Amino acid sequence: MNQWSTLFQKELIEMWRNFKWVWVPITFILLGVSEPVSSYYLPQIIDSLGGLPEGTVIEIPPPTASEVLIQGLSQYTTIGVLIIVLSTMAIIAGERKSGVAAMILVKPVSYFSFITAKWAGGFLLLWVSLLIGSIATWYYTGILFDWIPIDLFFQSYLLYGLWLTVVLTLTVFFSASLLTPGIAGFTSLAVVFVFTLVTGPLSNWLEWSPSQLTNYANELLLSSAIPDDTLPASLLTLACIIILLWLSVFIFRKKELAS
Amino acid sequence: MDVLVNNLPILAPIFIIQLILIIVAIIDLIRIETTNGPKWLWVLIILFINILGPILYFVIGRKRY
């Protein structure tokens, strides 16, 4: 445990030194907040671009608060995923390439603590950034549109966080099992993309799929009732995370012993 | 001008955190030894591409080790 916390602290210090603790939360804030702000100012933006032609009658209904919040949060499943993958793809593959991993692993450090400490660092960064970003989005939605009950917001925050944790764990897995950061990042993005793509049209059958979690979070915000399949989907997601993490330790150990 | 003053409480925090992002990126750029691609190019990208510039720098501009 002592060893693990040392590795974990090393991870946190490293993330502080390369400013991940600054730029990831700020990016998440800007991503989320841009949605309520731009929908609030949409009429002014249209006017300043020359306005609609004389006589056109296009009523743009003002979006409801939950719609705006959903739009803001859904930025995290697109650009947010991209940022998570790009910023964690080198987490293990990069250290192997530069030789830092070898330097740490000649000491009596278990592979398990090496990988899980790295994963925990990324996990903490992700949840803190998502919390700051989504609270900012929620706050801006509140002052510009309408306040959404904070318990609803927190429930959907948890669901979004769970799905993004799957993305993070997948990236750690590929980073441990593939040799180069670039390939690891690309593969994780491709897998996440295919996963969401397959789940979309088959949502009636794949009710427990982890990528459904964000849809459930949106439904929750719209109807303020938790959809039925949320619990099994979350449990399956937790299982996926644990299995992926275990697999990455397993594969990493095999690869390191082979090389 | 009136519009600007009325909306200042809403927009000012956003400008401030954007500014922080730019400043942090520039500080990091000064301290780092080498980047992917010429350093002066990254200065221009960080300063002139709104929001996306500093993020791009952190994601692909920093050379690891």
CSV table of C-alpha atoms in Angstrom, one decimal:
chain,number,residue,atom,x,y,z
A,1,MET,CA,0.0,0.0,0.0
A,2,ASN,CA,2.9,2.3,0.9
A,3,GLN,CA,4.5,1.5,-2.4
A,4,TRP,CA,1.2,2.2,-4.2
A,5,SER,CA,0.8,5.6,-2.6
A,6,THR,CA,4.3,6.6,-3.6
A,7,LEU,CA,3.6,5.7,-7.2
A,8,PHE,CA,0.3,7.5,-7.0
A,9,GLN,CA,2.0,10.6,-5.7
A,10,LYS,CA,4.6,10.4,-8.4
A,11,GLU,CA,1.7,10.3,-10.9
A,12,LEU,CA,0.0,13.4,-9.3
A,13,ILE,CA,3.3,15.4,-9.3
A,14,GLU,CA,3.9,14.5,-12.9
A,15,MET,CA,0.5,15.6,-13.9
A,16,TRP,CA,1.0,18.9,-12.0
A,17,ARG,CA,4.4,19.5,-13.6
A,18,ASN,CA,3.0,19.1,-17.1
A,19,PHE,CA,0.0,21.3,-16.2
A,20,LYS,CA,-2.6,18.6,-16.8
A,21,TRP,CA,-4.2,19.8,-13.6
A,22,VAL,CA,-4.7,23.2,-15.2
A,23,TRP,CA,-5.5,22.7,-18.8
A,24,VAL,CA,-7.8,19.7,-18.6
A,25,PRO,CA,-10.3,21.3,-16.1
A,26,ILE,CA,-10.2,24.6,-18.0
A,27,THR,CA,-10.9,22.8,-21.3
A,28,PHE,CA,-13.8,21.0,-19.7
A,29,ILE,CA,-15.2,24.3,-18.4
A,30,LEU,CA,-14.9,26.0,-21.8
A,31,LEU,CA,-16.4,23.0,-23.6
A,32,GLY,CA,-19.4,22.8,-21.4
A,33,VAL,CA,-20.0,26.5,-20.8
A,34,SER,CA,-19.9,27.4,-24.5
A,35,GLU,CA,-23.2,25.7,-25.1
A,36,PRO,CA,-25.5,27.6,-22.7
A,37,VAL,CA,-23.8,30.9,-23.6
A,38,SER,CA,-24.1,30.4,-27.3
A,39,SER,CA,-27.7,29.3,-27.2
A,40,TYR,CA,-28.5,32.3,-24.9
A,41,TYR,CA,-26.9,34.8,-27.3
A,42,LEU,CA,-28.1,33.1,-30.5
A,43,PRO,CA,-30.6,35.9,-31.4
A,44,GLN,CA,-27.8,38.5,-31.0
A,45,ILE,CA,-25.4,36.4,-33.0
A,46,ILE,CA,-27.9,36.1,-35.8
A,47,ASP,CA,-28.5,39.9,-35.7
A,48,SER,CA,-24.8,40.7,-35.8
A,49,LEU,CA,-24.3,38.4,-38.8
A,50,GLY,CA,-26.7,40.6,-40.8
A,51,GLY,CA,-30.0,39.2,-39.4
A,52,LEU,CA,-32.7,37.3,-41.0
A,53,PRO,CA,-34.0,38.8,-44.3
A,54,GLU,CA,-37.0,41.2,-44.0
A,55,GLY,CA,-40.3,39.3,-43.6
A,56,THR,CA,-39.0,35.9,-42.8
A,57,VAL,CA,-41.0,34.4,-40.0
A,58,ILE,CA,-38.8,31.9,-38.3
A,59,GLU,CA,-39.6,31.4,-34.7
A,60,ILE,CA,-36.6,30.0,-32.9
A,61,PRO,CA,-38.1,28.6,-29.7
A,62,PRO,CA,-35.9,29.2,-26.8
A,63,PRO,CA,-34.5,25.8,-25.6
A,64,THR,CA,-35.5,24.5,-22.2
A,65,ALA,CA,-32.9,24.4,-19.5
A,66,SER,CA,-32.5,20.6,-19.5
A,67,GLU,CA,-32.0,20.6,-23.3
A,68,VAL,CA,-29.2,23.2,-22.9
A,69,LEU,CA,-27.6,21.2,-20.1
A,70,ILE,CA,-27.8,18.0,-22.1
A,71,GLN,CA,-26.2,19.8,-25.1
A,72,GLY,CA,-23.4,21.1,-22.8
A,73,LEU,CA,-22.8,17.7,-21.2
A,74,SER,CA,-22.8,15.9,-24.5
A,75,GLN,CA,-19.8,17.9,-25.5
A,76,TYR,CA,-17.9,15.7,-23.1
A,77,THR,CA,-18.8,12.5,-25.0
A,78,THR,CA,-17.4,13.9,-28.2
A,79,ILE,CA,-14.5,16.4,-27.7
A,80,GLY,CA,-14.2,15.4,-24.1
A,81,VAL,CA,-13.5,11.8,-25.1
A,82,LEU,CA,-10.9,13.0,-27.6
A,83,ILE,CA,-9.1,15.0,-24.9
A,84,ILE,CA,-9.2,12.1,-22.4
A,85,VAL,CA,-7.8,9.7,-25.0
A,86,LEU,CA,-5.1,12.1,-26.3
A,87,SER,CA,-3.9,13.1,-22.9
A,88,THR,CA,-3.7,9.5,-21.4
A,89,MET,CA,-2.6,7.5,-24.5
A,90,ALA,CA,1.1,8.0,-23.5
A,91,ILE,CA,0.5,7.1,-19.8
A,92,ILE,CA,2.2,3.7,-20.1
A,93,ALA,CA,3.4,3.4,-23.7
A,94,GLY,CA,5.2,6.7,-23.4
A,95,GLU,CA,7.0,5.6,-20.3
A,96,ARG,CA,8.0,2.4,-21.9
A,97,LYS,CA,9.4,4.2,-24.9
A,98,SER,CA,11.4,6.7,-22.9
A,99,GLY,CA,12.7,4.0,-20.5
A,100,VAL,CA,11.1,5.4,-17.4
A,101,ALA,CA,9.0,2.3,-17.0
A,102,ALA,CA,12.1,0.1,-17.1
A,103,MET,CA,13.8,2.3,-14.6
A,104,ILE,CA,10.8,2.0,-12.2
A,105,LEU,CA,10.2,-1.7,-12.8
A,106,VAL,CA,13.8,-2.9,-12.1
A,107,LYS,CA,13.0,-1.9,-8.5
A,108,PRO,CA,10.7,-4.4,-6.6
A,109,VAL,CA,7.5,-2.7,-7.8
A,110,SER,CA,4.6,-4.9,-8.7
A,111,TYR,CA,3.1,-4.5,-12.1
A,112,PHE,CA,-0.2,-4.3,-10.5
A,113,SER,CA,0.6,-1.2,-8.4
A,114,PHE,CA,2.5,0.4,-11.4
A,115,ILE,CA,-0.6,0.2,-13.6
A,116,THR,CA,-3.3,0.9,-11.1
A,117,ALA,CA,-1.5,3.9,-9.7
A,118,LYS,CA,-1.3,5.4,-13.2
A,119,TRP,CA,-4.9,4.6,-13.8
A,120,ALA,CA,-5.9,6.1,-10.4
A,121,GLY,CA,-4.1,9.3,-11.3
A,122,GLY,CA,-6.0,9.6,-14.6
A,123,PHE,CA,-9.2,8.6,-12.8
A,124,LEU,CA,-8.8,11.4,-10.3
A,125,LEU,CA,-8.0,14.0,-13.0
A,126,LEU,CA,-11.0,12.9,-15.0
A,127,TRP,CA,-13.5,13.1,-12.2
A,128,VAL,CA,-12.3,16.4,-10.9
A,129,SER,CA,-12.2,18.0,-14.3
A,130,LEU,CA,-15.6,16.6,-15.2
A,131,LEU,CA,-17.0,17.9,-11.8
A,132,ILE,CA,-15.6,21.4,-12.3
A,133,GLY,CA,-16.7,21.5,-16.0
A,134,SER,CA,-20.2,20.2,-15.5
A,135,ILE,CA,-20.8,22.4,-12.4
A,136,ALA,CA,-19.8,25.4,-14.5
A,137,THR,CA,-22.2,24.3,-17.2
A,138,TRP,CA,-24.9,23.7,-14.7
A,139,TYR,CA,-24.3,27.1,-13.2
A,140,TYR,CA,-24.4,28.9,-16.5
A,141,THR,CA,-27.5,27.1,-17.5
A,142,GLY,CA,-29.0,28.2,-14.2
A,143,ILE,CA,-28.3,31.9,-14.5
A,144,LEU,CA,-29.1,32.1,-18.3
A,145,PHE,CA,-32.1,29.8,-18.4
A,146,ASP,CA,-33.5,27.9,-15.5
A,147,TRP,CA,-32.2,26.1,-12.5
A,148,ILE,CA,-32.1,22.3,-12.7
A,149,PRO,CA,-32.4,20.5,-9.4
A,150,ILE,CA,-28.9,19.7,-8.1
A,151,ASP,CA,-29.7,16.1,-7.3
A,152,LEU,CA,-30.7,15.4,-10.9
A,153,PHE,CA,-27.6,17.1,-12.1
A,154,PHE,CA,-25.4,15.0,-9.8
A,155,GLN,CA,-27.0,11.8,-10.8
A,156,SER,CA,-26.4,12.6,-14.5
A,157,TYR,CA,-22.8,13.7,-13.6
A,158,LEU,CA,-22.2,10.3,-12.1
A,159,LEU,CA,-23.5,8.5,-15.2
A,160,TYR,CA,-21.3,10.6,-17.5
A,161,GLY,CA,-18.3,10.1,-15.3
A,162,LEU,CA,-18.9,6.3,-15.4
A,163,TRP,CA,-18.9,6.3,-19.2
A,164,LEU,CA,-15.8,8.5,-19.4
A,165,THR,CA,-14.1,6.1,-16.9
A,166,VAL,CA,-14.7,3.3,-19.4
A,167,VAL,CA,-13.0,5.4,-22.1
A,168,LEU,CA,-10.1,6.1,-19.7
A,169,THR,CA,-9.6,2.5,-18.8
A,170,LEU,CA,-9.8,1.4,-22.4
A,171,THR,CA,-7.0,3.9,-23.2
A,172,VAL,CA,-4.9,2.6,-20.3
A,173,PHE,CA,-5.5,-0.9,-21.5
A,174,PHE,CA,-4.4,-0.1,-25.1
A,175,SER,CA,-1.5,2.0,-23.8
A,176,ALA,CA,-0.3,-1.0,-21.8
A,177,SER,CA,-0.7,-3.6,-24.5
A,178,LEU,CA,0.4,-1.6,-27.6
A,179,LEU,CA,3.9,-0.2,-28.0
A,180,THR,CA,3.4,3.3,-29.3
A,181,PRO,CA,1.2,6.1,-27.8
A,182,GLY,CA,-0.1,7.1,-31.2
A,183,ILE,CA,-1.4,3.6,-32.1
A,184,ALA,CA,-2.8,3.2,-28.6
A,185,GLY,CA,-4.7,6.5,-28.9
A,186,PHE,CA,-6.0,5.7,-32.3
A,187,THR,CA,-7.2,2.2,-31.4
A,188,SER,CA,-9.0,3.5,-28.3
A,189,LEU,CA,-10.8,6.2,-30.2
A,190,ALA,CA,-11.8,3.7,-32.9
A,191,VAL,CA,-13.1,1.2,-30.3
A,192,VAL,CA,-15.1,3.9,-28.5
A,193,PHE,CA,-16.5,5.2,-31.8
A,194,VAL,CA,-17.5,1.7,-33.0
A,195,PHE,CA,-19.0,1.0,-29.6
A,196,THR,CA,-21.2,4.1,-29.6
A,197,LEU,CA,-22.1,3.6,-33.3
A,198,VAL,CA,-23.2,0.0,-32.7
A,199,THR,CA,-25.1,0.8,-29.5
A,200,GLY,CA,-27.0,3.7,-31.2
A,201,PRO,CA,-29.4,1.8,-33.6
A,202,LEU,CA,-29.4,-1.3,-31.5
A,203,SER,CA,-30.4,0.5,-28.3
A,204,ASN,CA,-33.5,-1.7,-27.9
A,205,TRP,CA,-31.4,-4.8,-27.5
A,206,LEU,CA,-28.2,-3.4,-25.9
A,207,GLU,CA,-30.0,-1.8,-23.0
A,208,TRP,CA,-27.1,-2.6,-20.6
A,209,SER,CA,-24.3,-1.3,-22.9
A,210,PRO,CA,-22.0,1.1,-21.0
A,211,SER,CA,-22.3,3.8,-23.8
A,212,GLN,CA,-26.1,3.9,-23.0
A,213,LEU,CA,-25.2,5.5,-19.7
A,214,THR,CA,-25.0,9.0,-21.2
A,215,ASN,CA,-28.4,8.5,-22.9
A,216,TYR,CA,-29.9,7.5,-19.6
A,217,ALA,CA,-28.3,10.6,-18.0
A,218,ASN,CA,-30.1,12.7,-20.7
A,219,GLU,CA,-33.4,10.9,-20.2
A,220,LEU,CA,-33.0,11.5,-16.5
A,221,LEU,CA,-32.5,15.2,-17.0
A,222,LEU,CA,-35.5,15.4,-19.4
A,223,SER,CA,-38.0,13.4,-17.4
A,224,SER,CA,-36.5,13.6,-13.9
A,225,ALA,CA,-37.0,9.9,-13.4
A,226,ILE,CA,-34.2,7.4,-13.4
A,227,PRO,CA,-34.6,5.0,-16.5
A,228,ASP,CA,-35.1,1.3,-15.5
A,229,ASP,CA,-31.9,0.0,-17.1
A,230,THR,CA,-29.6,2.4,-15.4
A,231,LEU,CA,-28.6,0.1,-12.5
A,232,PRO,CA,-27.8,-3.0,-14.6
A,233,ALA,CA,-25.9,-0.8,-17.1
A,234,SER,CA,-23.9,0.8,-14.4
A,235,LEU,CA,-23.0,-2.5,-12.8
A,236,LEU,CA,-22.0,-3.9,-16.2
A,237,THR,CA,-19.9,-0.8,-16.7
A,238,LEU,CA,-18.1,-1.3,-13.4
A,239,ALA,CA,-17.5,-4.9,-14.3
A,240,CYS,CA,-16.0,-3.8,-17.7
A,241,ILE,CA,-13.7,-1.4,-15.9
A,242,ILE,CA,-12.4,-3.9,-13.5
A,243,ILE,CA,-11.9,-6.6,-16.2
A,244,LEU,CA,-10.1,-4.1,-18.5
A,245,LEU,CA,-7.8,-3.0,-15.7
A,246,TRP,CA,-7.0,-6.5,-14.7
A,247,LEU,CA,-6.4,-7.4,-18.4
A,248,SER,CA,-4.0,-4.5,-18.8
A,249,VAL,CA,-2.0,-5.6,-15.7
A,250,PHE,CA,-1.9,-9.1,-17.1
A,251,ILE,CA,-0.8,-8.2,-20.6
A,252,PHE,CA,1.7,-5.6,-19.4
A,253,ARG,CA,3.3,-8.2,-17.2
A,254,LYS,CA,3.6,-10.7,-20.0
A,255,LYS,CA,5.0,-8.1,-22.4
A,256,GLU,CA,7.6,-6.8,-19.9
A,257,LEU,CA,8.8,-10.3,-19.1
A,258,ALA,CA,9.1,-11.0,-22.8
A,259,SER,CA,11.1,-8.0,-23.7
B,1,MET,CA,-21.2,49.5,-25.3
B,2,ASP,CA,-24.3,49.1,-23.1
B,3,VAL,CA,-24.7,45.5,-24.3
B,4,LEU,CA,-21.1,44.8,-23.2
B,5,VAL,CA,-21.5,46.2,-19.8
B,6,ASN,CA,-24.8,44.3,-19.2
B,7,ASN,CA,-23.3,41.0,-20.1
B,8,LEU,CA,-19.9,41.5,-18.4
B,9,PRO,CA,-20.7,39.4,-15.3
B,10,ILE,CA,-21.6,36.5,-17.6
B,11,LEU,CA,-18.8,36.7,-20.1
B,12,ALA,CA,-15.9,37.9,-17.9
B,13,PRO,CA,-15.2,34.6,-16.1
B,14,ILE,CA,-15.0,32.9,-19.5
B,15,PHE,CA,-12.5,35.4,-20.7
B,16,ILE,CA,-10.5,35.1,-17.5
B,17,ILE,CA,-10.1,31.3,-17.7
B,18,GLN,CA,-9.2,31.6,-21.4
B,19,LEU,CA,-6.5,34.0,-20.4
B,20,ILE,CA,-5.3,31.6,-17.7
B,21,LEU,CA,-5.1,28.9,-20.3
B,22,ILE,CA,-3.1,31.0,-22.6
B,23,ILE,CA,-0.7,32.2,-19.9
B,24,VAL,CA,-0.1,28.7,-18.6
B,25,ALA,CA,0.6,27.5,-22.1
B,26,ILE,CA,3.1,30.3,-22.7
B,27,ILE,CA,4.9,29.7,-19.4
B,28,ASP,CA,5.1,26.0,-20.2
B,29,LEU,CA,6.4,26.8,-23.7
B,30,ILE,CA,9.2,29.0,-22.2
B,31,ARG,CA,10.3,26.4,-19.7
B,32,ILE,CA,10.2,23.4,-22.0
B,33,GLU,CA,13.3,22.5,-23.9
B,34,THR,CA,12.0,21.3,-27.2
B,35,THR,CA,8.6,21.1,-28.8
B,36,ASN,CA,7.2,19.2,-31.8
B,37,GLY,CA,7.9,21.7,-34.5
B,38,PRO,CA,9.4,25.2,-34.2
B,39,LYS,CA,8.8,27.1,-30.9
B,40,TRP,CA,7.9,30.4,-32.5
B,41,LEU,CA,5.1,28.7,-34.5
B,42,TRP,CA,3.6,27.5,-31.2
B,43,VAL,CA,3.8,31.0,-29.8
B,44,LEU,CA,1.7,32.2,-32.7
B,45,ILE,CA,-0.7,29.2,-32.4
B,46,ILE,CA,-1.2,29.7,-28.7
B,47,LEU,CA,-1.8,33.5,-29.0
B,48,PHE,CA,-3.9,33.7,-32.1
B,49,ILE,CA,-6.1,30.5,-32.2
B,50,ASN,CA,-8.8,31.0,-29.7
B,51,ILE,CA,-9.3,28.3,-27.1
B,52,LEU,CA,-8.1,25.6,-29.5
B,53,GLY,CA,-4.5,26.9,-29.7
B,54,PRO,CA,-3.4,26.3,-26.1
B,55,ILE,CA,-5.2,22.9,-26.0
B,56,LEU,CA,-3.5,21.8,-29.2
B,57,TYR,CA,-0.2,22.8,-27.8
B,58,PHE,CA,-0.7,20.8,-24.6
B,59,VAL,CA,-2.0,17.8,-26.5
B,60,ILE,CA,0.5,17.5,-29.4
B,61,GLY,CA,3.0,20.3,-29.0
B,62,ARG,CA,4.8,19.1,-25.9
B,63,LYS,CA,7.6,16.7,-26.6
B,64,ARG,CA,7.6,13.9,-24.0
B,65,TYR,CA,11.0,13.5,-22.5
